[in-house]
Amino acid sequence: MNIRAQVSMVFHLDKCIGCHTCSIACKNIWTDRKGTEYMWWNNVETKPGTGYPTRWEDQKKYKGGFEKKNGKLSLKLQGRTGALGNIFYNPNLPSMDDYYEPWTYDYGHLFDAPEGDDQPTARAISLVTGKVMDTIESGPNWDDDLGGSPVYAENDINLDELSEEEREQLSEVERMTFFYLPRICNHCANPGCVAACPAGALYKRGEDGIVLLSQEKCRAWRMCISGCPYKKTYFNWSTGKSEKCILCYPRIESGQPPACFHSCVGRIRYLGVLLYDADQIEKAASAEDADLVEAQRAMIQDPFDPAVIAAAKANGIPDNMITSAQKSPVYKFVKEWKIALPLHAEFRTLPMLFYVPPMMPVLAKSKDGIYEVDQSGSDGLAPLLSALDKARVPIKFMARLFSAGNTAIIEEVYRKLITVRIHRRSAEVKDVSQAELEKAYVSGKTNPEEADAIFRLTALPTYEERFVVPDMSRELAVEATVLPLANKQETGFGFRKKPERRF
Ligand code: SF4
Ligand code: SF4
């Protein structure tokens, strides 16, 4: 066993209200600089939708992530050496049209305009050319709340496997629904960005698994941008270096959660340490599509298991990391309760950000109760199961997003989530019979204690329960304070040089 510690994340999608506060918190701290105008290290997309950059999930176009070739795992793009042949021309990059042309407004004109017949206006000015933009044709969240859905939502790649009828139903006004998908770098256990960089500029920090990008080593080849299937590395056109989310490591090192977590209005975000077996990375990333989620779950180890603790200590993982892992909300959601899933596991980068899928689109119109969907159902709970077949967003769509197409896995998650609601309804509204309740526990593979714990951590968690940030040891804290300043570069922030252990 080769135990590593990873600061990991859960986003509970039922709680996201699509306010974009997280994106703005990040923008204000990290990408409010020249060359970063178009970057959103944290962005929030509407699903169905094409996202940012547009159709980022289309790996036929971008060739991000890994694939299995002759039983072996290899980058879809090319290996580090193969990349050398393409360093002056990389055909798999998103263009400015795929992101958007960033702009500001000529606010000064509102004050300085000469007297005239009309009110002065603030015209859009391109942040790339400095010229007036007559039309703004796209933005980082252009298809927000299904805006322009015939053009955008229609082209969501996850809809490809739906039948014509299912697609048509989705766009019927009465059935129309959507949910929000906030995205940051997943700080993957098998990062495509790291594997793709010929300069070795990207690395996974040994102590907490945060994936960083050395501004000194970056040679502007931009292979990381293609190699990341989530399009979470970006090129700074002013400095000529790539950049990415650093999970606010200076905040983490001082015991605070990242800014997007701290500022999240819906309190959808959870942060905690996972201990995982790095020897299982290759096996987990090479599993068949249907087995990917289970293989990743198997890689994550029980932080209370004495053998795991001994292996962690043998690898130099400090006690405070192990204690953090034992209190981790992420461990509960992902491994204990099995209700948080990685986004697009089929990209095979083993993302360490997990999502609790949203319930709202699953439950259709309800008259008498949350699980009333099918009027033909004779007893109360038959509709609970049929709810999944009648989901407004088809289960196949959710499976494509969160379980590499394995519908059994996502159905299991939904059964448990629905059972938690029935459990709470029985406690609050008191209109669920004991027989119905028992049936729900069996269907959701859960019990009253677990249902209570899931409800508690979902709906009523304290700040300390949501964010279990590991204490940094004193030496690391000092290093963390000094090095970023010592390495300070033109961009206004630096990256720590050490440790650069890669695995
Ligand atoms: Fe790298 Fe982050 Fe992309 Fe994973 S999500 S491949 S760690 S940039
Ligand atoms: Fe969703 Fe939280 Fe971001 Fe608001 S701040 S969009 S609730 S993730």
Short mmCIF file of C-alpha atoms and ligand atoms in Angstrom, two decimals:
data_model
loop_
_atom_site.label_atom_id
_atom_site.label_comp_id
_atom_site.label_asym_id
_atom_site.label_seq_id
_atom_site.Cartn_x
_atom_site.Cartn_y
_atom_site.Cartn_z
CA MET A 1 0.00 0.00 0.00
CA ASN A 2 1.37 3.39 -1.01
CA ILE A 3 -0.84 5.78 0.97
CA ARG A 4 -1.10 9.44 -0.09
CA ALA A 5 -3.11 12.28 1.37
CA GLN A 6 -5.28 14.39 -0.89
CA VAL A 7 -7.25 17.50 -0.08
CA SER A 8 -10.51 16.59 -1.80
CA MET A 9 -13.87 18.17 -2.44
CA VAL A 10 -17.60 17.53 -2.70
CA PHE A 11 -20.12 19.83 -4.39
CA HIS A 12 -23.73 19.12 -3.47
CA LEU A 13 -25.60 20.12 -6.63
CA ASP A 14 -29.06 20.23 -5.10
CA LYS A 15 -27.89 23.20 -3.05
CA CYS A 16 -26.36 25.28 -5.86
CA ILE A 17 -28.47 28.33 -6.67
CA GLY A 18 -26.34 29.45 -9.63
CA CYS A 19 -25.43 32.80 -8.08
CA HIS A 20 -21.81 32.79 -9.36
CA THR A 21 -20.50 34.24 -6.10
CA CYS A 22 -17.83 31.53 -6.14
CA SER A 23 -16.65 32.59 -9.61
CA ILE A 24 -16.43 36.23 -8.58
CA ALA A 25 -14.57 35.43 -5.33
CA CYS A 26 -11.98 33.54 -7.36
CA LYS A 27 -11.80 36.15 -10.11
CA ASN A 28 -11.17 38.96 -7.63
CA ILE A 29 -8.30 37.15 -5.98
CA TRP A 30 -6.53 35.27 -8.76
CA THR A 31 -7.51 36.30 -12.29
CA ASP A 32 -7.92 40.04 -12.05
CA ARG A 33 -4.69 40.62 -13.96
CA LYS A 34 -3.55 41.36 -17.49
CA GLY A 35 -3.73 38.27 -19.66
CA THR A 36 -6.22 36.51 -17.40
CA GLU A 37 -9.34 38.45 -18.37
CA TYR A 38 -10.99 35.48 -20.06
CA MET A 39 -10.04 32.99 -17.33
CA TRP A 40 -12.54 31.58 -14.87
CA TRP A 41 -10.71 29.10 -12.67
CA ASN A 42 -14.11 28.61 -11.05
CA ASN A 43 -17.06 28.75 -13.40
CA VAL A 44 -20.71 27.74 -13.05
CA GLU A 45 -22.49 26.15 -16.01
CA THR A 46 -26.10 25.37 -16.71
CA LYS A 47 -26.84 21.78 -17.65
CA PRO A 48 -27.99 20.83 -20.22
CA GLY A 49 -25.67 23.30 -21.90
CA THR A 50 -22.39 23.50 -23.73
CA GLY A 51 -20.41 25.17 -20.93
CA TYR A 52 -17.13 27.04 -20.93
CA PRO A 53 -15.16 26.73 -23.14
CA THR A 54 -17.98 25.65 -25.37
CA ARG A 55 -18.36 21.86 -25.72
CA TRP A 56 -15.36 21.26 -23.45
CA GLU A 57 -16.57 17.69 -22.91
CA ASP A 58 -16.04 16.81 -26.57
CA GLN A 59 -12.78 14.87 -26.46
CA LYS A 60 -13.00 14.00 -30.14
CA LYS A 61 -12.24 17.67 -30.67
CA TYR A 62 -9.92 18.41 -27.73
CA LYS A 63 -8.34 15.01 -27.08
CA GLY A 64 -8.17 15.57 -23.33
CA GLY A 65 -7.68 12.88 -20.69
CA PHE A 66 -6.62 9.28 -21.15
CA GLU A 67 -7.77 6.28 -23.18
CA LYS A 68 -7.02 2.59 -23.11
CA LYS A 69 -4.97 1.47 -26.11
CA ASN A 70 -4.09 -2.22 -26.39
CA GLY A 71 -4.97 -2.60 -22.72
CA LYS A 72 -2.59 0.21 -21.72
CA LEU A 73 -3.46 3.66 -20.46
CA SER A 74 -2.21 6.51 -22.64
CA LEU A 75 -2.95 10.16 -23.12
CA LYS A 76 -5.50 10.82 -25.84
CA LEU A 77 -3.36 13.70 -27.03
CA GLN A 78 0.09 12.14 -27.08
CA GLY A 79 2.85 11.35 -24.61
CA ARG A 80 5.35 13.92 -23.41
CA THR A 81 7.82 12.93 -26.13
CA GLY A 82 5.17 12.88 -28.86
CA ALA A 83 4.24 16.37 -27.75
CA LEU A 84 7.67 17.63 -28.78
CA GLY A 85 6.72 17.13 -32.44
CA ASN A 86 3.73 19.40 -31.92
CA ILE A 87 5.25 22.14 -29.81
CA PHE A 88 4.91 24.81 -32.45
CA TYR A 89 1.44 23.79 -33.52
CA ASN A 90 -1.11 22.24 -31.23
CA PRO A 91 -4.33 21.60 -33.15
CA ASN A 92 -6.39 20.58 -30.11
CA LEU A 93 -6.64 23.89 -28.31
CA PRO A 94 -9.80 25.87 -27.66
CA SER A 95 -9.72 29.16 -29.55
CA MET A 96 -10.88 32.55 -28.31
CA ASP A 97 -14.25 31.84 -29.94
CA ASP A 98 -14.60 28.73 -27.77
CA TYR A 99 -14.00 30.83 -24.64
CA TYR A 100 -15.16 34.34 -25.42
CA GLU A 101 -13.67 37.71 -26.21
CA PRO A 102 -13.36 39.43 -22.83
CA TRP A 103 -14.63 42.97 -22.58
CA THR A 104 -15.21 45.89 -20.28
CA TYR A 105 -17.35 49.01 -20.71
CA ASP A 106 -16.36 52.55 -21.47
CA TYR A 107 -17.70 53.82 -18.15
CA GLY A 108 -15.75 57.07 -18.44
CA HIS A 109 -17.97 58.08 -21.33
CA LEU A 110 -20.94 58.26 -18.95
CA PHE A 111 -19.19 61.14 -17.17
CA ASP A 112 -17.19 62.76 -19.96
CA ALA A 113 -19.63 62.70 -22.89
CA PRO A 114 -20.34 66.10 -24.40
CA GLU A 115 -23.85 67.46 -24.03
CA GLY A 116 -26.19 65.91 -26.59
CA ASP A 117 -29.76 64.91 -27.32
CA ASP A 118 -29.43 61.40 -25.91
CA GLN A 119 -28.23 59.82 -22.70
CA PRO A 120 -24.61 58.71 -23.08
CA THR A 121 -24.02 54.95 -23.05
CA ALA A 122 -21.09 52.84 -21.93
CA ARG A 123 -20.10 50.85 -25.01
CA ALA A 124 -18.36 47.49 -24.79
CA ILE A 125 -14.60 47.65 -25.26
CA SER A 126 -12.63 44.51 -26.11
CA LEU A 127 -9.98 43.67 -23.50
CA VAL A 128 -7.98 42.02 -26.28
CA THR A 129 -7.95 44.69 -29.00
CA GLY A 130 -8.98 47.73 -26.96
CA LYS A 131 -11.52 48.54 -29.69
CA VAL A 132 -15.27 49.07 -29.42
CA MET A 133 -17.20 45.82 -29.85
CA ASP A 134 -20.34 46.27 -31.89
CA THR A 135 -21.76 42.93 -30.82
CA ILE A 136 -20.98 40.64 -27.94
CA GLU A 137 -21.43 37.12 -29.20
CA SER A 138 -20.48 34.96 -26.25
CA GLY A 139 -19.48 35.06 -22.60
CA PRO A 140 -18.31 32.71 -19.87
CA ASN A 141 -21.87 31.79 -18.98
CA TRP A 142 -23.65 32.55 -22.21
CA ASP A 143 -26.19 29.75 -21.92
CA ASP A 144 -27.09 30.52 -18.29
CA ASP A 145 -30.51 29.20 -17.20
CA LEU A 146 -31.05 27.67 -20.65
CA GLY A 147 -30.67 31.04 -22.38
CA GLY A 148 -30.57 30.33 -26.12
CA SER A 149 -31.22 26.66 -25.50
CA PRO A 150 -31.98 25.70 -29.13
CA VAL A 151 -28.45 26.79 -29.95
CA TYR A 152 -26.62 25.82 -26.75
CA ALA A 153 -28.42 23.22 -24.59
CA GLU A 154 -29.27 21.31 -27.78
CA ASN A 155 -25.57 20.83 -28.41
CA ASP A 156 -24.75 19.40 -24.99
CA ILE A 157 -22.69 16.35 -25.84
CA ASN A 158 -24.27 14.38 -22.98
CA LEU A 159 -27.57 14.39 -24.86
CA ASP A 160 -26.08 12.31 -27.67
CA GLU A 161 -27.28 8.99 -26.34
CA LEU A 162 -30.86 10.08 -25.77
CA SER A 163 -33.56 9.01 -28.19
CA GLU A 164 -35.19 11.58 -30.44
CA GLU A 165 -38.28 11.42 -28.25
CA GLU A 166 -36.31 12.02 -25.05
CA ARG A 167 -34.55 14.99 -26.60
CA GLU A 168 -37.81 16.48 -27.77
CA GLN A 169 -39.37 16.04 -24.34
CA LEU A 170 -36.48 17.89 -22.77
CA SER A 171 -37.22 20.98 -24.77
CA GLU A 172 -40.98 20.95 -24.12
CA VAL A 173 -41.83 24.06 -22.15
CA GLU A 174 -43.80 22.12 -19.52
CA ARG A 175 -40.97 19.69 -18.85
CA MET A 176 -38.04 22.00 -19.29
CA THR A 177 -35.59 21.86 -16.43
CA PHE A 178 -31.95 22.56 -15.70
CA PHE A 179 -29.43 22.50 -12.93
CA TYR A 180 -26.12 24.18 -12.19
CA LEU A 181 -22.70 22.62 -12.47
CA PRO A 182 -19.96 24.62 -10.72
CA ARG A 183 -16.52 23.55 -11.88
CA ILE A 184 -12.97 24.07 -10.66
CA CYS A 185 -9.78 22.08 -11.25
CA ASN A 186 -10.40 18.59 -9.87
CA HIS A 187 -6.84 18.20 -8.56
CA CYS A 188 -6.95 14.77 -10.13
CA ALA A 189 -5.05 11.74 -8.82
CA ASN A 190 -4.00 10.95 -12.42
CA PRO A 191 -3.87 14.45 -13.90
CA GLY A 192 -3.89 14.72 -17.69
CA CYS A 193 -2.31 18.18 -17.47
CA VAL A 194 0.74 16.83 -15.62
CA ALA A 195 1.16 13.92 -18.02
CA ALA A 196 0.87 16.15 -21.10
CA CYS A 197 3.44 18.81 -20.16
CA PRO A 198 6.76 18.18 -21.97
CA ALA A 199 8.52 20.70 -19.71
CA GLY A 200 7.48 19.02 -16.45
CA ALA A 201 6.04 22.35 -15.29
CA LEU A 202 2.98 20.81 -13.67
CA TYR A 203 3.24 18.71 -10.56
CA LYS A 204 1.13 17.24 -7.82
CA ARG A 205 2.18 18.45 -4.39
CA GLY A 206 3.37 15.59 -2.25
CA GLU A 207 1.82 16.72 1.03
CA ASP A 208 -1.76 17.34 -0.07
CA GLY A 209 -2.13 16.41 -3.75
CA ILE A 210 -2.85 19.96 -4.95
CA VAL A 211 -1.86 20.23 -8.65
CA LEU A 212 0.31 23.27 -9.33
CA LEU A 213 2.01 24.79 -12.36
CA SER A 214 5.54 26.18 -12.07
CA GLN A 215 5.68 29.59 -13.70
CA GLU A 216 9.44 29.21 -14.06
CA LYS A 217 9.34 25.92 -15.91
CA CYS A 218 6.39 26.61 -18.19
CA ARG A 219 7.52 26.96 -21.82
CA ALA A 220 4.16 28.03 -23.27
CA TRP A 221 3.63 24.80 -25.21
CA ARG A 222 0.06 24.61 -23.90
CA MET A 223 -0.13 20.81 -23.97
CA CYS A 224 -1.66 20.99 -20.47
CA ILE A 225 -4.64 22.83 -21.91
CA SER A 226 -5.33 20.04 -24.38
CA GLY A 227 -4.37 17.29 -21.91
CA CYS A 228 -6.84 18.47 -19.26
CA PRO A 229 -10.23 17.09 -20.33
CA TYR A 230 -11.96 19.60 -18.05
CA LYS A 231 -10.21 22.58 -19.67
CA LYS A 232 -9.04 23.87 -16.33
CA THR A 233 -5.61 25.10 -17.35
CA TYR A 234 -5.48 28.39 -19.21
CA PHE A 235 -2.87 30.33 -21.15
CA ASN A 236 -1.96 33.83 -20.00
CA TRP A 237 -1.34 35.69 -23.23
CA SER A 238 0.47 38.49 -21.39
CA THR A 239 3.04 36.48 -19.41
CA GLY A 240 3.26 33.66 -21.98
CA LYS A 241 2.71 31.04 -19.26
CA SER A 242 -0.12 28.69 -18.44
CA GLU A 243 -2.04 29.04 -15.20
CA LYS A 244 -4.60 27.10 -13.25
CA CYS A 245 -6.60 26.87 -10.04
CA ILE A 246 -4.23 26.47 -7.10
CA LEU A 247 -7.02 25.53 -4.66
CA CYS A 248 -6.10 28.73 -2.79
CA TYR A 249 -3.19 26.85 -1.23
CA PRO A 250 -1.99 29.92 0.71
CA ARG A 251 -5.41 29.97 2.38
CA ILE A 252 -5.38 26.22 3.01
CA GLU A 253 -1.91 26.49 4.55
CA SER A 254 -3.27 29.05 6.99
CA GLY A 255 -6.23 26.87 7.92
CA GLN A 256 -8.85 28.51 5.72
CA PRO A 257 -10.92 26.95 2.94
CA PRO A 258 -10.43 28.21 -0.65
CA ALA A 259 -12.21 31.49 -1.42
CA CYS A 260 -14.86 29.87 -3.65
CA PHE A 261 -15.69 27.45 -0.83
CA HIS A 262 -15.78 30.14 1.82
CA SER A 263 -17.98 32.46 -0.21
CA CYS A 264 -20.44 29.84 -1.51
CA VAL A 265 -23.91 31.16 -0.82
CA GLY A 266 -25.66 27.80 -1.19
CA ARG A 267 -23.09 26.16 1.12
CA ILE A 268 -22.81 23.39 -1.41
CA ARG A 269 -19.06 22.91 -0.95
CA TYR A 270 -17.26 20.52 1.37
CA LEU A 271 -13.53 20.07 1.78
CA GLY A 272 -11.60 17.33 3.51
CA VAL A 273 -8.67 14.95 3.25
CA LEU A 274 -8.89 11.54 1.60
CA LEU A 275 -6.23 8.86 2.06
CA TYR A 276 -5.79 6.80 -1.08
CA ASP A 277 -3.57 4.01 -2.30
CA ALA A 278 -1.37 5.41 -5.09
CA ASP A 279 -0.47 1.85 -6.15
CA GLN A 280 -4.06 1.50 -7.36
CA ILE A 281 -4.01 4.59 -9.59
CA GLU A 282 -3.21 2.77 -12.82
CA LYS A 283 -5.70 -0.01 -12.11
CA ALA A 284 -8.44 2.47 -11.20
CA ALA A 285 -7.82 4.64 -14.25
CA SER A 286 -7.72 1.64 -16.61
CA ALA A 287 -10.93 -0.04 -15.47
CA GLU A 288 -13.74 -0.63 -17.95
CA ASP A 289 -16.05 2.40 -18.24
CA ALA A 290 -18.80 0.75 -16.21
CA ASP A 291 -16.35 -0.05 -13.38
CA LEU A 292 -14.51 3.28 -13.18
CA VAL A 293 -16.50 4.76 -10.28
CA GLU A 294 -16.22 1.60 -8.21
CA ALA A 295 -12.48 1.33 -8.94
CA GLN A 296 -11.93 4.90 -7.79
CA ARG A 297 -13.94 4.28 -4.63
CA ALA A 298 -11.78 1.19 -3.96
CA MET A 299 -8.64 3.31 -4.24
CA ILE A 300 -9.82 5.50 -1.35
CA GLN A 301 -8.84 3.94 1.97
CA ASP A 302 -10.47 3.80 5.40
CA PRO A 303 -8.66 6.39 7.57
CA PHE A 304 -9.54 4.41 10.72
CA ASP A 305 -7.99 1.17 9.47
CA PRO A 306 -4.78 0.54 11.51
CA ALA A 307 -2.99 -0.90 8.43
CA VAL A 308 -3.83 2.25 6.43
CA ILE A 309 -2.67 4.49 9.30
CA ALA A 310 0.62 2.57 9.57
CA ALA A 311 1.18 2.78 5.79
CA ALA A 312 0.35 6.50 5.86
CA LYS A 313 2.85 7.11 8.65
CA ALA A 314 5.48 5.06 6.81
CA ASN A 315 5.00 7.42 3.85
CA GLY A 316 5.62 10.45 6.08
CA ILE A 317 1.99 11.60 6.27
CA PRO A 318 1.77 13.61 9.50
CA ASP A 319 -0.73 12.78 12.26
CA ASN A 320 -2.76 15.94 11.65
CA MET A 321 -3.45 14.84 8.05
CA ILE A 322 -4.61 11.44 9.27
CA THR A 323 -6.87 13.07 11.90
CA SER A 324 -8.27 15.37 9.21
CA ALA A 325 -8.98 12.36 7.01
CA GLN A 326 -10.90 10.75 9.86
CA LYS A 327 -13.13 13.82 10.17
CA SER A 328 -13.44 14.37 6.43
CA PRO A 329 -16.94 15.13 5.12
CA VAL A 330 -15.67 14.09 1.68
CA TYR A 331 -14.94 10.58 2.93
CA LYS A 332 -18.50 10.30 4.22
CA PHE A 333 -20.14 11.46 0.98
CA VAL A 334 -17.87 9.50 -1.36
CA LYS A 335 -16.97 6.29 0.40
CA GLU A 336 -19.26 5.72 3.36
CA TRP A 337 -22.56 6.84 1.86
CA LYS A 338 -21.54 6.49 -1.82
CA ILE A 339 -23.65 9.44 -2.92
CA ALA A 340 -20.94 11.69 -4.39
CA LEU A 341 -19.55 10.80 -7.82
CA PRO A 342 -16.68 12.04 -10.00
CA LEU A 343 -17.53 14.14 -13.04
CA HIS A 344 -16.85 12.27 -16.30
CA ALA A 345 -14.92 9.39 -14.80
CA GLU A 346 -14.44 8.14 -18.38
CA PHE A 347 -11.78 10.82 -18.87
CA ARG A 348 -9.70 8.60 -16.56
CA THR A 349 -7.90 11.36 -14.67
CA LEU A 350 -9.42 10.25 -11.34
CA PRO A 351 -10.86 13.63 -10.32
CA MET A 352 -10.75 14.33 -6.60
CA LEU A 353 -13.76 16.64 -6.72
CA PHE A 354 -16.99 14.70 -6.38
CA TYR A 355 -20.60 15.74 -6.99
CA VAL A 356 -23.81 14.78 -5.24
CA PRO A 357 -26.13 14.74 -8.28
CA PRO A 358 -29.17 17.01 -8.14
CA MET A 359 -32.52 15.47 -7.21
CA MET A 360 -34.74 18.19 -8.54
CA PRO A 361 -34.88 17.09 -12.15
CA VAL A 362 -35.50 13.51 -11.10
CA LEU A 363 -38.73 14.11 -9.28
CA ALA A 364 -41.50 14.97 -11.66
CA LYS A 365 -44.67 16.91 -10.84
CA SER A 366 -45.91 15.96 -7.43
CA LYS A 367 -49.48 16.17 -6.14
CA ASP A 368 -49.67 14.37 -2.86
CA GLY A 369 -46.10 13.81 -1.88
CA ILE A 370 -42.53 13.91 -3.01
CA TYR A 371 -42.62 10.39 -4.36
CA GLU A 372 -45.91 10.62 -6.16
CA VAL A 373 -45.14 10.47 -9.83
CA ASP A 374 -46.99 7.59 -11.38
CA GLN A 375 -50.73 7.83 -10.86
CA SER A 376 -51.20 4.24 -12.00
CA GLY A 377 -49.05 2.97 -9.12
CA SER A 378 -51.25 1.12 -6.65
CA ASP A 379 -49.30 1.45 -3.45
CA GLY A 380 -47.45 4.47 -2.21
CA LEU A 381 -43.89 3.42 -2.89
CA ALA A 382 -44.12 1.92 -6.36
CA PRO A 383 -43.85 5.43 -7.76
CA LEU A 384 -40.63 5.98 -5.81
CA LEU A 385 -38.84 3.63 -8.16
CA SER A 386 -40.71 4.64 -11.28
CA ALA A 387 -39.72 8.24 -10.52
CA LEU A 388 -36.32 7.41 -11.93
CA ASP A 389 -37.78 6.22 -15.23
CA LYS A 390 -39.87 9.34 -15.49
CA ALA A 391 -37.14 11.79 -14.57
CA ARG A 392 -37.41 15.11 -16.34
CA VAL A 393 -33.73 14.91 -17.16
CA PRO A 394 -33.28 11.28 -18.22
CA ILE A 395 -31.13 9.09 -16.01
CA LYS A 396 -28.98 8.31 -19.05
CA PHE A 397 -27.96 11.98 -19.16
CA MET A 398 -27.00 12.02 -15.48
CA ALA A 399 -25.14 8.72 -15.87
CA ARG A 400 -23.15 10.16 -18.75
CA LEU A 401 -22.09 13.03 -16.48
CA PHE A 402 -21.48 11.29 -13.19
CA SER A 403 -21.01 7.55 -13.59
CA ALA A 404 -19.31 7.04 -16.97
CA GLY A 405 -22.62 5.85 -18.41
CA ASN A 406 -23.33 3.25 -15.70
CA THR A 407 -27.01 3.87 -14.95
CA ALA A 408 -27.08 1.34 -12.08
CA ILE A 409 -24.65 3.47 -10.06
CA ILE A 410 -26.53 6.72 -10.46
CA GLU A 411 -29.86 5.02 -9.77
CA GLU A 412 -28.44 3.68 -6.53
CA VAL A 413 -27.41 7.21 -5.53
CA TYR A 414 -30.87 8.57 -6.35
CA ARG A 415 -32.63 5.80 -4.44
CA LYS A 416 -30.66 6.72 -1.36
CA LEU A 417 -31.29 10.44 -1.80
CA ILE A 418 -35.02 9.86 -2.30
CA THR A 419 -35.07 7.64 0.78
CA VAL A 420 -33.48 10.42 2.85
CA ARG A 421 -36.32 12.71 1.75
CA ILE A 422 -38.95 10.13 2.64
CA HIS A 423 -37.23 9.61 5.99
CA ARG A 424 -37.36 13.33 6.71
CA ARG A 425 -40.94 13.59 5.46
CA SER A 426 -41.94 10.90 7.91
CA ALA A 427 -40.26 12.88 10.72
CA GLU A 428 -41.63 16.30 9.77
CA VAL A 429 -44.94 15.81 7.93
CA LYS A 430 -45.66 12.43 9.54
CA ASP A 431 -47.69 11.08 6.63
CA VAL A 432 -45.51 8.10 5.74
CA SER A 433 -46.54 4.73 7.10
CA GLN A 434 -44.01 2.50 8.87
CA ALA A 435 -44.37 -0.08 6.08
CA GLU A 436 -43.58 2.54 3.45
CA LEU A 437 -40.63 3.73 5.45
CA GLU A 438 -39.18 0.25 5.84
CA LYS A 439 -39.61 -0.31 2.11
CA ALA A 440 -37.80 2.93 1.38
CA TYR A 441 -34.80 1.96 3.55
CA VAL A 442 -34.49 -1.31 1.64
CA SER A 443 -34.79 0.43 -1.71
CA GLY A 444 -32.26 3.11 -0.75
CA LYS A 445 -29.90 0.59 0.90
CA THR A 446 -29.80 2.77 3.98
CA ASN A 447 -31.12 2.94 7.55
CA PRO A 448 -32.54 5.64 9.85
CA GLU A 449 -29.15 6.51 11.41
CA GLU A 450 -27.45 6.93 8.05
CA ALA A 451 -30.40 8.86 6.60
CA ASP A 452 -30.20 11.24 9.58
CA ALA A 453 -26.45 11.68 9.15
CA ILE A 454 -26.85 12.41 5.42
CA PHE A 455 -29.62 14.91 6.16
CA ARG A 456 -27.56 16.55 8.90
CA LEU A 457 -24.43 17.02 6.78
CA THR A 458 -26.47 18.11 3.76
CA ALA A 459 -28.83 20.58 5.37
CA LEU A 460 -27.41 21.68 8.72
CA PRO A 461 -23.63 21.43 8.67
CA THR A 462 -21.54 23.88 10.63
CA TYR A 463 -18.62 25.68 9.01
CA GLU A 464 -16.22 23.29 10.76
CA GLU A 465 -18.12 20.27 9.48
CA ARG A 466 -18.08 21.52 5.90
CA PHE A 467 -14.42 22.45 5.84
CA VAL A 468 -12.03 20.16 7.60
CA VAL A 469 -8.82 21.89 6.58
CA PRO A 470 -5.73 20.02 7.78
CA ASP A 471 -3.49 21.92 10.19
CA MET A 472 -0.18 22.68 8.57
CA SER A 473 2.92 21.74 10.53
CA ARG A 474 4.90 24.74 11.72
CA GLU A 475 7.81 24.25 9.30
CA LEU A 476 5.46 23.97 6.32
CA ALA A 477 3.51 27.01 7.47
CA VAL A 478 6.73 29.06 7.62
CA GLU A 479 7.82 27.77 4.22
CA ALA A 480 4.40 28.56 2.85
CA THR A 481 4.62 32.13 4.06
CA VAL A 482 8.11 32.81 2.82
CA LEU A 483 8.38 31.03 -0.52
CA PRO A 484 5.52 32.59 -2.44
CA LEU A 485 6.95 36.00 -1.66
CA ALA A 486 10.50 34.95 -2.50
CA ASN A 487 9.29 33.55 -5.83
CA LYS A 488 7.10 36.49 -6.57
CA GLN A 489 6.87 37.08 -10.29
CA GLU A 490 5.40 39.65 -12.61
CA THR A 491 2.02 38.04 -12.32
CA GLY A 492 1.78 39.07 -8.70
CA PHE A 493 2.01 35.65 -7.17
CA GLY A 494 4.49 32.82 -7.14
CA PHE A 495 4.40 29.10 -6.79
CA ARG A 496 6.26 27.02 -4.27
CA LYS A 497 9.18 25.20 -5.75
CA LYS A 498 9.25 22.39 -3.22
CA PRO A 499 8.31 19.69 -2.71
CA GLU A 500 7.91 18.62 -6.32
CA ARG A 501 7.35 14.94 -5.73
CA ARG A 502 5.33 13.56 -8.63
CA PHE A 503 3.36 10.36 -8.51
FE1 SF4 B 1 -5.07 18.84 -14.31
FE2 SF4 B 1 -7.03 20.01 -12.89
FE3 SF4 B 1 -7.42 19.29 -15.43
FE4 SF4 B 1 -7.25 17.42 -13.52
S1 SF4 B 1 -8.85 19.00 -13.73
S2 SF4 B 1 -6.27 17.35 -15.52
S3 SF4 B 1 -5.65 18.32 -12.21
S4 SF4 B 1 -6.00 20.86 -14.68
FE1 SF4 B 2 -23.48 27.61 -6.63
FE2 SF4 B 2 -22.20 28.27 -4.37
FE3 SF4 B 2 -21.23 29.09 -6.70
FE4 SF4 B 2 -23.53 30.18 -5.78
S1 SF4 B 2 -21.49 30.35 -4.84
S2 SF4 B 2 -23.10 29.43 -7.89
S3 SF4 B 2 -24.41 28.40 -4.74
S4 SF4 B 2 -21.39 26.95 -6.03
#
